Coordinates of C-alpha atoms in Angstrom, one line a residue:
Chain A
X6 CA 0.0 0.0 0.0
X7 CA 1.1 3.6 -1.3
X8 CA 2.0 6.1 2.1
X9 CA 2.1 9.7 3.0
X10 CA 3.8 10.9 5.8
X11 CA 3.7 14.5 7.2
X12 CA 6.9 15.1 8.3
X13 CA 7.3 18.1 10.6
X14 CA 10.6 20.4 10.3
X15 CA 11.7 23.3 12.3
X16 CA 10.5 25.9 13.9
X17 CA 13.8 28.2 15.2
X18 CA 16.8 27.4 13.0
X19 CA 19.5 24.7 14.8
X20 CA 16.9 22.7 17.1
X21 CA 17.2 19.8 15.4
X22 CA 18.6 17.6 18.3
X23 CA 16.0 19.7 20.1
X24 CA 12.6 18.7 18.6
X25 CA 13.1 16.1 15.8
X26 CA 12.9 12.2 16.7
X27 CA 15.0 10.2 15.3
X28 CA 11.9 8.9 12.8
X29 CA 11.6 12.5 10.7
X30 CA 15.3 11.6 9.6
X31 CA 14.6 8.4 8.8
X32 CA 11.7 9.0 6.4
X33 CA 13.5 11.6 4.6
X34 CA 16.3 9.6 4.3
X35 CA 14.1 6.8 2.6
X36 CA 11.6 8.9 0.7
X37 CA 12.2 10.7 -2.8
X38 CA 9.0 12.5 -3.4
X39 CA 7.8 15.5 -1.3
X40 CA 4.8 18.0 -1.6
X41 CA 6.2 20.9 0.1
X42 CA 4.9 25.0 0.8
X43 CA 8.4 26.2 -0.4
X44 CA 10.8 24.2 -2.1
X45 CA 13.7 26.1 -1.3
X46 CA 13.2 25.8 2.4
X47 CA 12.6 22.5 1.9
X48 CA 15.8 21.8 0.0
X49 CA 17.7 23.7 2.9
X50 CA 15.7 21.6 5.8
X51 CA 16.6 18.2 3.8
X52 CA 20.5 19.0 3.4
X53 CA 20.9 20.9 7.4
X54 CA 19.6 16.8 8.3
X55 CA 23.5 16.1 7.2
X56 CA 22.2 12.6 6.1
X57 CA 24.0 12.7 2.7
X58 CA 21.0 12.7 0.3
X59 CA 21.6 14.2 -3.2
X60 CA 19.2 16.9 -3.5
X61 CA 19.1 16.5 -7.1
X62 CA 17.5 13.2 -6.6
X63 CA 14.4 14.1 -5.1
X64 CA 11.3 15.2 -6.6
X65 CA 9.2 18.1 -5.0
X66 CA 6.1 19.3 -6.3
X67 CA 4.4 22.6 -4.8
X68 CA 1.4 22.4 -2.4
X69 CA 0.7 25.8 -1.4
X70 CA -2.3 27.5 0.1
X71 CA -3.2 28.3 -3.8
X72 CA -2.9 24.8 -5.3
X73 CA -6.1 23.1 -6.7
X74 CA -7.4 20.0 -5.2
X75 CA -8.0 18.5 -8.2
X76 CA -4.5 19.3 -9.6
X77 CA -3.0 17.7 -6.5
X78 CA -5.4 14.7 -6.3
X79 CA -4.6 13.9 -10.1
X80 CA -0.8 14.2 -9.6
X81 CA -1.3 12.3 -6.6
X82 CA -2.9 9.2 -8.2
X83 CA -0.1 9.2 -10.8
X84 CA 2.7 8.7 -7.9
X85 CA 3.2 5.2 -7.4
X86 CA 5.6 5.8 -4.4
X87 CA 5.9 6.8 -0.9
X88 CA 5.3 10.7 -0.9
X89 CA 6.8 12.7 2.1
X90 CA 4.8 16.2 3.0
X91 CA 6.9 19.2 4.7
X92 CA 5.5 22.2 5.6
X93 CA 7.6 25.5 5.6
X94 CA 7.6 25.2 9.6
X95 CA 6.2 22.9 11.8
X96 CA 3.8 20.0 11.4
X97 CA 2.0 19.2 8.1
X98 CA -1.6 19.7 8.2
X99 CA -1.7 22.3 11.2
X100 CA -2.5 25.6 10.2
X101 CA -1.0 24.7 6.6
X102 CA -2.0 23.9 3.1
X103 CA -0.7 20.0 4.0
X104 CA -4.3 19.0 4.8
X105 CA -5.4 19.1 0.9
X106 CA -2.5 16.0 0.6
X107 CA -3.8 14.2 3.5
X108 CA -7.2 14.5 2.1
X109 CA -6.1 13.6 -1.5
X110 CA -4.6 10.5 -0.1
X111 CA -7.6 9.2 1.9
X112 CA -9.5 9.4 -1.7
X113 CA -7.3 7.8 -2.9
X114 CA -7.0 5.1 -0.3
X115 CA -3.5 5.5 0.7
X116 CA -2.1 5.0 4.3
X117 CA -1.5 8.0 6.3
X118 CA 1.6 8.6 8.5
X119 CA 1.4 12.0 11.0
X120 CA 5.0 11.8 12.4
X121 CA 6.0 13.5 15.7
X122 CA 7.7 16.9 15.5
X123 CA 7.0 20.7 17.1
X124 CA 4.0 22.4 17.1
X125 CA 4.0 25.8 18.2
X126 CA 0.2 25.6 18.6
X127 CA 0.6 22.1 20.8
X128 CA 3.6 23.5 22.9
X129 CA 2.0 27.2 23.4
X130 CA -1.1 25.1 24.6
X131 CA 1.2 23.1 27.6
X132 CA 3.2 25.9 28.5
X133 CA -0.2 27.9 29.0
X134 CA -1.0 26.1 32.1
X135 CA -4.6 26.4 31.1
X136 CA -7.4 23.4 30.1
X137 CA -5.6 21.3 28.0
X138 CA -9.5 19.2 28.2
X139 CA -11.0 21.5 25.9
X140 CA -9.3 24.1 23.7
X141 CA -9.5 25.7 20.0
X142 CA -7.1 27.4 18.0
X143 CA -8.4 30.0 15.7
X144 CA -6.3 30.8 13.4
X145 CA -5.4 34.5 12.5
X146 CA -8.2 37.2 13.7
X147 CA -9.3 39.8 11.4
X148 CA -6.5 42.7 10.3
X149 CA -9.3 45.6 10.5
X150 CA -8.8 47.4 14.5
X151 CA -12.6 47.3 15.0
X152 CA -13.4 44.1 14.0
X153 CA -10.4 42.2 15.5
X154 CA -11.3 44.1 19.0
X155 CA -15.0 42.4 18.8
X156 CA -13.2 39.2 17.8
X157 CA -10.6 38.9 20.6
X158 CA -13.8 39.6 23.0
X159 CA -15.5 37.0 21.7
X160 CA -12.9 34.4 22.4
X161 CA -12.7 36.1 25.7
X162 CA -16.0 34.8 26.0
X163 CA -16.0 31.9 24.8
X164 CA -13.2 30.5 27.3
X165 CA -14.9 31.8 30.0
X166 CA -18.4 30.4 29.1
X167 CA -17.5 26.8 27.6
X168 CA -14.0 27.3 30.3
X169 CA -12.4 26.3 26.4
X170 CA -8.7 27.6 25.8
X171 CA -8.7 29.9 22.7
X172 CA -5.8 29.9 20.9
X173 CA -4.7 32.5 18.0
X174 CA -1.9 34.2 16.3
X175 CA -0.9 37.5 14.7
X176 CA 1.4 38.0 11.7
X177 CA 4.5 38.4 14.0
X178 CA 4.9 42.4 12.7
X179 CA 1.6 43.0 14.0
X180 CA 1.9 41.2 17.5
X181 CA 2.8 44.4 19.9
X182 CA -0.3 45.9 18.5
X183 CA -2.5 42.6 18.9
X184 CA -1.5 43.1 22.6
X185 CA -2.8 46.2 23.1
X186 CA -5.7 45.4 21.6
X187 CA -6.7 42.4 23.8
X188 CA -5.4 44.8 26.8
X189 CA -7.7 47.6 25.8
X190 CA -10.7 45.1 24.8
X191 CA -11.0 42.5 27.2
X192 CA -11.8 41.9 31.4
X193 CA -8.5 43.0 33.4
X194 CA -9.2 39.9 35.1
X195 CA -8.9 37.6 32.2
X196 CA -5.8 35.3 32.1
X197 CA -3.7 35.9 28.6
X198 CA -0.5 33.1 27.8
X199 CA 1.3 34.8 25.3
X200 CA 3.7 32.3 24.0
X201 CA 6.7 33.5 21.4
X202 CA 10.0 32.4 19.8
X203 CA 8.6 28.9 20.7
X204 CA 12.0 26.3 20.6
X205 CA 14.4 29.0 20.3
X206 CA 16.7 30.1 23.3
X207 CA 14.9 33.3 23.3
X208 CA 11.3 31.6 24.7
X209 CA 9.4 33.3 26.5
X210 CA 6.0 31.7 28.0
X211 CA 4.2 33.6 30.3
X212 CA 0.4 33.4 31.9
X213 CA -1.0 36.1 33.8
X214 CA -4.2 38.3 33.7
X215 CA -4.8 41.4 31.1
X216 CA -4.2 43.6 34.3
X217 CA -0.6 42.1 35.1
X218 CA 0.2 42.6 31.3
X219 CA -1.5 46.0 30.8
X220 CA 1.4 47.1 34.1
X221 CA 4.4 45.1 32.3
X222 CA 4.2 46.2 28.9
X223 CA 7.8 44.7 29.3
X224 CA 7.5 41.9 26.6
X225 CA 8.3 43.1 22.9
X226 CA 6.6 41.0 20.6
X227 CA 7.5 43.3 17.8
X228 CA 8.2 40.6 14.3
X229 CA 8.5 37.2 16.6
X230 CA 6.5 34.3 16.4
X231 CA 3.6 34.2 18.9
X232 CA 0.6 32.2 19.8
X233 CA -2.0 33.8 22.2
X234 CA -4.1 32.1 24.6
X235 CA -7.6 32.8 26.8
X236 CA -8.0 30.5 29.5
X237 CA -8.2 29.4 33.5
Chain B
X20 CA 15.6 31.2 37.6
X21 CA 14.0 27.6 38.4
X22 CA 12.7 25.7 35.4
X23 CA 9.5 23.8 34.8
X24 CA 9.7 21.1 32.5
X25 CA 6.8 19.6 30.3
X26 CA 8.3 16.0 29.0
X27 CA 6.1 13.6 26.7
X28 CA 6.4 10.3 27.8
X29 CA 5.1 7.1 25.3
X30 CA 2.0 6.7 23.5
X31 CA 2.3 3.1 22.3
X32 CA 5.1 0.9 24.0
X33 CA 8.8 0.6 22.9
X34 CA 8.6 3.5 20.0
X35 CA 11.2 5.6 21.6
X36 CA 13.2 6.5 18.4
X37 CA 10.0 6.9 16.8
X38 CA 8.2 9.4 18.9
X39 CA 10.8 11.1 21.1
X40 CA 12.9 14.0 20.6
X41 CA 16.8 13.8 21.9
X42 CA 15.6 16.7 24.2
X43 CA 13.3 14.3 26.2
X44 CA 16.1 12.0 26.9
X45 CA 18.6 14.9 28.2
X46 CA 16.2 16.2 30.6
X47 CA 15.2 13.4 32.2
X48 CA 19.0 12.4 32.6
X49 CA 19.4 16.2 34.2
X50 CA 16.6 16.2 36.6
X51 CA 15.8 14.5 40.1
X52 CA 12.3 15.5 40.6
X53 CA 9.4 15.0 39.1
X54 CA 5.8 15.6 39.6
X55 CA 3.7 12.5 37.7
X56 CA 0.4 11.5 36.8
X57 CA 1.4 7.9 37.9
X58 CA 4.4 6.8 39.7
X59 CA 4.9 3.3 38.5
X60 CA 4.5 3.8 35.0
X61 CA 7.0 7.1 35.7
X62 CA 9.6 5.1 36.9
X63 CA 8.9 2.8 34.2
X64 CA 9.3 5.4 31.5
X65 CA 12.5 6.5 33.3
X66 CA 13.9 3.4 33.2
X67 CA 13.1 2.7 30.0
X68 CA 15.5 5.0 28.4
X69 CA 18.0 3.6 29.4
X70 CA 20.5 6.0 30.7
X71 CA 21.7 4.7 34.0
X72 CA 20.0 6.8 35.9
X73 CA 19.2 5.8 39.3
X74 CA 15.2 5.6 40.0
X75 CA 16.0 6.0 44.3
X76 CA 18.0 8.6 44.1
X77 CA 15.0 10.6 42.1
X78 CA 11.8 12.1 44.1
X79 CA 8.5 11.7 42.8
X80 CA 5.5 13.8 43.6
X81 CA 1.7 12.9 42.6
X82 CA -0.1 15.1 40.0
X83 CA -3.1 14.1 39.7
X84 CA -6.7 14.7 38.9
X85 CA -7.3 14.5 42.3
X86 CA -4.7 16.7 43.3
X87 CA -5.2 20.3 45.6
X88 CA -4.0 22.9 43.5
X89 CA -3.1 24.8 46.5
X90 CA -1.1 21.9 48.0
X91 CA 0.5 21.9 44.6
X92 CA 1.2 25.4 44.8
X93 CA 2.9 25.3 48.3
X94 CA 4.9 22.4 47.3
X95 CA 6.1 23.6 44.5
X96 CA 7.0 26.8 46.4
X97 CA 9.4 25.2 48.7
X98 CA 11.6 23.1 45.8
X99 CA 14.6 24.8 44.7
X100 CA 15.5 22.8 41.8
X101 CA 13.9 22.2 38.5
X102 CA 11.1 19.6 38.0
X103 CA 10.1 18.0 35.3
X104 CA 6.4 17.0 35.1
X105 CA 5.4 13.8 33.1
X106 CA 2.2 12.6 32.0
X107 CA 1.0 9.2 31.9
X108 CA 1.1 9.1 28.5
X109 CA 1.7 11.6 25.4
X110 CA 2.5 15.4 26.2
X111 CA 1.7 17.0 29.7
X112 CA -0.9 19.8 29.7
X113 CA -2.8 18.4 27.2
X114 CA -5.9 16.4 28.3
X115 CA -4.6 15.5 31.2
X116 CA -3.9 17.1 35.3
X117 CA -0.1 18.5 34.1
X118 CA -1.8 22.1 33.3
X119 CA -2.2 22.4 37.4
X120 CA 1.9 22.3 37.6
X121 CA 2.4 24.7 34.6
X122 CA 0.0 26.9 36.3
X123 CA 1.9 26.6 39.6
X124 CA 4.5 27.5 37.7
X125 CA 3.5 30.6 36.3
X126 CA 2.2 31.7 39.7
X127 CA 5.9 31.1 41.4
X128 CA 7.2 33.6 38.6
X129 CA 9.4 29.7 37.5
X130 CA 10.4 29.6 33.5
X131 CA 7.7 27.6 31.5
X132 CA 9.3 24.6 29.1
X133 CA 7.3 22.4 27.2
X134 CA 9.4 19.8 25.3
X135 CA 8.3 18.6 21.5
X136 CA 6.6 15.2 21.8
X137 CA 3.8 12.6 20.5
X138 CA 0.0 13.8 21.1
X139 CA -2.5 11.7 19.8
X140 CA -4.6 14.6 19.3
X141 CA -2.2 16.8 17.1
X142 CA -1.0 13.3 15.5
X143 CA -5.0 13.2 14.5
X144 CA -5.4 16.2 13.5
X145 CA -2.7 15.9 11.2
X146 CA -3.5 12.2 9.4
X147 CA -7.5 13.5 9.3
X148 CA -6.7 16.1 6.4
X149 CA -8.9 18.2 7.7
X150 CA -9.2 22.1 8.5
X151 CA -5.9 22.6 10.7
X152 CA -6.2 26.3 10.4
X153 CA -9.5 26.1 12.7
X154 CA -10.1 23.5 15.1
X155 CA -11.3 22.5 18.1
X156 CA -10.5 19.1 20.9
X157 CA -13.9 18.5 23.3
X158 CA -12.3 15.6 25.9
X159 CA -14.6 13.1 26.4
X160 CA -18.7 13.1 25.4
X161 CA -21.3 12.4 28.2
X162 CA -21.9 8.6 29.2
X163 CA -25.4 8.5 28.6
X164 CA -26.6 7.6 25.2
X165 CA -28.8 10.0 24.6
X166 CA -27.2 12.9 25.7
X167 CA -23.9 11.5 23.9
X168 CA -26.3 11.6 20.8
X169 CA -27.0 15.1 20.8
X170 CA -23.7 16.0 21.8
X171 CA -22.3 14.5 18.8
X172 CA -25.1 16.6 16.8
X173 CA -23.8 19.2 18.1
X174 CA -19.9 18.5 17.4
X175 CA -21.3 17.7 13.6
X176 CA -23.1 21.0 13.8
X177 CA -20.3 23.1 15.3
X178 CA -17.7 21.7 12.5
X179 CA -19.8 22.2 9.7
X180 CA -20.7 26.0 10.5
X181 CA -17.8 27.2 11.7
X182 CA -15.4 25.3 9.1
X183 CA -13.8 24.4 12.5
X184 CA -12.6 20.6 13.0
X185 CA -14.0 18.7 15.9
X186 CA -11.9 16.6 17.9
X187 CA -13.3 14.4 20.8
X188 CA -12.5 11.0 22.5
X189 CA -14.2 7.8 24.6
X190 CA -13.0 5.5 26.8
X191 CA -11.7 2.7 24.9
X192 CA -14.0 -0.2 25.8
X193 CA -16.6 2.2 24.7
X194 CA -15.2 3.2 21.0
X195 CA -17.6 1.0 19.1
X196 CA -20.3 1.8 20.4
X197 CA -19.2 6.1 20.2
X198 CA -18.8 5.1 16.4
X199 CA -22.1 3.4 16.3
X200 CA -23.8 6.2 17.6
X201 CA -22.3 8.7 15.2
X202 CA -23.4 6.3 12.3
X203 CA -26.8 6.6 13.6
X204 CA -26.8 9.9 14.6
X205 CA -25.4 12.1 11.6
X206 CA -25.7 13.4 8.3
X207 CA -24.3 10.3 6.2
X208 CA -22.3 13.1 4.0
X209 CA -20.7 14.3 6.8
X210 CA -16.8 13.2 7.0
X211 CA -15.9 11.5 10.4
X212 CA -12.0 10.7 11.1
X213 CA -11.3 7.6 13.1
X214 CA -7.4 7.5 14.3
X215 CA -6.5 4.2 16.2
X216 CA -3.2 3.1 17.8
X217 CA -1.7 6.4 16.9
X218 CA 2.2 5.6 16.5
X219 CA 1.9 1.8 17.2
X220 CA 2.6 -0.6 14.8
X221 CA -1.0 -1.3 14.7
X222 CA -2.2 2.2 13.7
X223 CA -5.0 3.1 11.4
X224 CA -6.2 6.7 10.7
X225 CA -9.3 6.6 8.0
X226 CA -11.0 9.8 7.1
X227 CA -14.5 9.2 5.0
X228 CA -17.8 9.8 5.0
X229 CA -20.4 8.6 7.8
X230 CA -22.2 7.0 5.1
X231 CA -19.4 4.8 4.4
X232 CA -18.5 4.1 7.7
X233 CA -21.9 2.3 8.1
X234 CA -21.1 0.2 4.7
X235 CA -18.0 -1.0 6.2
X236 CA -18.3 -1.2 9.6
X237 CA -14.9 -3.5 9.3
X238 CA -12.8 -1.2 12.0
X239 CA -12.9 -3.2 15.4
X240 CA -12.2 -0.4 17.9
X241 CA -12.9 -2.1 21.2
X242 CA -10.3 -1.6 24.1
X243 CA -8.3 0.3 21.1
X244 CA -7.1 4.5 22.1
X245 CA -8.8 6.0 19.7
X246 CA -9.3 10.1 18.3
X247 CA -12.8 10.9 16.3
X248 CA -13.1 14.1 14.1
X249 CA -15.3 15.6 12.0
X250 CA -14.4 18.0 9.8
X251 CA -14.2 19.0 5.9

């Protein structure tokens, strides 16, 4: 039987001793074909593996957010191979056009392979300290001030009510400003986790209420990687 | 500044180099106290990786469902060193009592790590090919059947108006009847994903419509750990 396996890279440059099991090296090591978001950070993530694979022998076809499912699910049933799928950071299929693969290959009744790696989404959600029973993540909120203010209180609300984590993210140049949004919009006694640089030395994780971060305003955000969290 | 460690332990026996970051290994070799959903199978884990390390000379603390968060609290309050936390199974925080330590944590002003590791529900998410830009995990559905029956409406409901994946679980020895229920209960174009045995040898993830779940009906699930979804 024909496979797929979503094989998760990086997401801060050098952590590969850090977050990859020994398995992600394997597969790529084994596998020729890839679907990837970007094929020249894929090209990059293959050789920093140091596992002596010619480049020039593997075959990568684009699967961005703008490919066609039909495109894909043709090409697809052509391959007679194992096909390895690598997002541009993180795990396949999370917050990523890698879903429209796994669903391509279910059609067409291949076995699927999700193989362990970082998720900044999965590791914001531990560090958080808050229900790791029931939680959502929301993707990105809308870029317009008004309407991203009415949408950060409504996950507010939605944690408190359903006590369900709310997870989101900001495109990292707009994170201070996401900030002061959610301190200007929401309860000072609402508990934010705001979660950045996720795997690289600079981390930072910290969980307190709107009130302690409205005080603090000590965190720059400004252009790195964050995921923000409602909870209790 | 004391650290707080969040280290994934197993999902499926003896997959070590499949599942476990280098990372996991080196911080269970550093520390000598650990706070743990289950001693035995801590010590178990511990041993398990083999690196000499000696299981007396390490102290264990319960972290459990039943566990006082203000005991916790104080506890954690009068260690010095850093503690790692580990879960009985997959990734601490997540679905299970390690949130109450992270939250302890974050309270005592300690630094917040969560190490990259297997979680059957991001492992799920990823092999279901469905939305990963939007989605939500709901623990465990109510006991009764027909209460489970309308909370699985709901779930159906939820992921079909909000474009946002549904997640939720069962207590093993109850699987087939949860996927029984769902075959009874929904639309039969709505897609469910079924992920079994996530990283064992034994592991099936199938994503397809209700309808052709009932046609089949060929995926024993009983006593087997098991992730539903619904999605699109």
């Amino acid at each position: 039987m024909q496979n797929l396996y979503l094989i998760p890279t990086l997401l801060a440059p050098d952590t590969h001793d850090q977050v990859l099991p020994p398995e992600v090296v394997n597969k790529v090591a084994e596998l020729n074909t890839f679907f990837v978001e970007n094929i020249k950070s894929a090209r990059r993530f293959i050789s920093s593996l140091k596992i002596g694979k010619v480049i020039d022998d593997i075959t990568f076809y684009d699967l961005t957010k703008d490919s066609n499912y039909d495109d894909i699910l043709t090409l697809m049933s052509q391959l007679s191979e194992d096909i390895g799928v690598l997002s541009e950071a993180g795990c396949p299929g999370v917050a990523d056009p890698g879903a429209m693969a796994v669903d391509c290959a279910h059609q067409l009744g291949m076995k699927v392979h999700p193989i362990v790696g970082p998720s900044s989404i999965l590791l914001a959600l531990m560090g958080s300290g808050f229900n790791g029973q029931s939680f959502a993540f929301n993707g990105y909120l809308p870029i317009d001030k008004k309407e991203r203010a009415k949408r950060i209180r409504e996950l507010e609300k939605l944690s408190f009510q359903h006590d369900q984590t709310q997870l989101f993210m900001e495109t990292p140049y707009r994170n201070n400003q996401m900030l002061e949004s959610i301190i200007q919009s929401c309860n000072p006694n609402t508990k934010l986790s705001v979660a950045v640089d996720i795997t690289a030395p600079t981390q930072v994780i910290k969980t307190q209420t709107v009130a302690r971060w409205k005080q603090e305003k000590s965190l720059d955000l400004h252009k790195r990687p964050a995921i923000f969290s409602f909870g209790r």
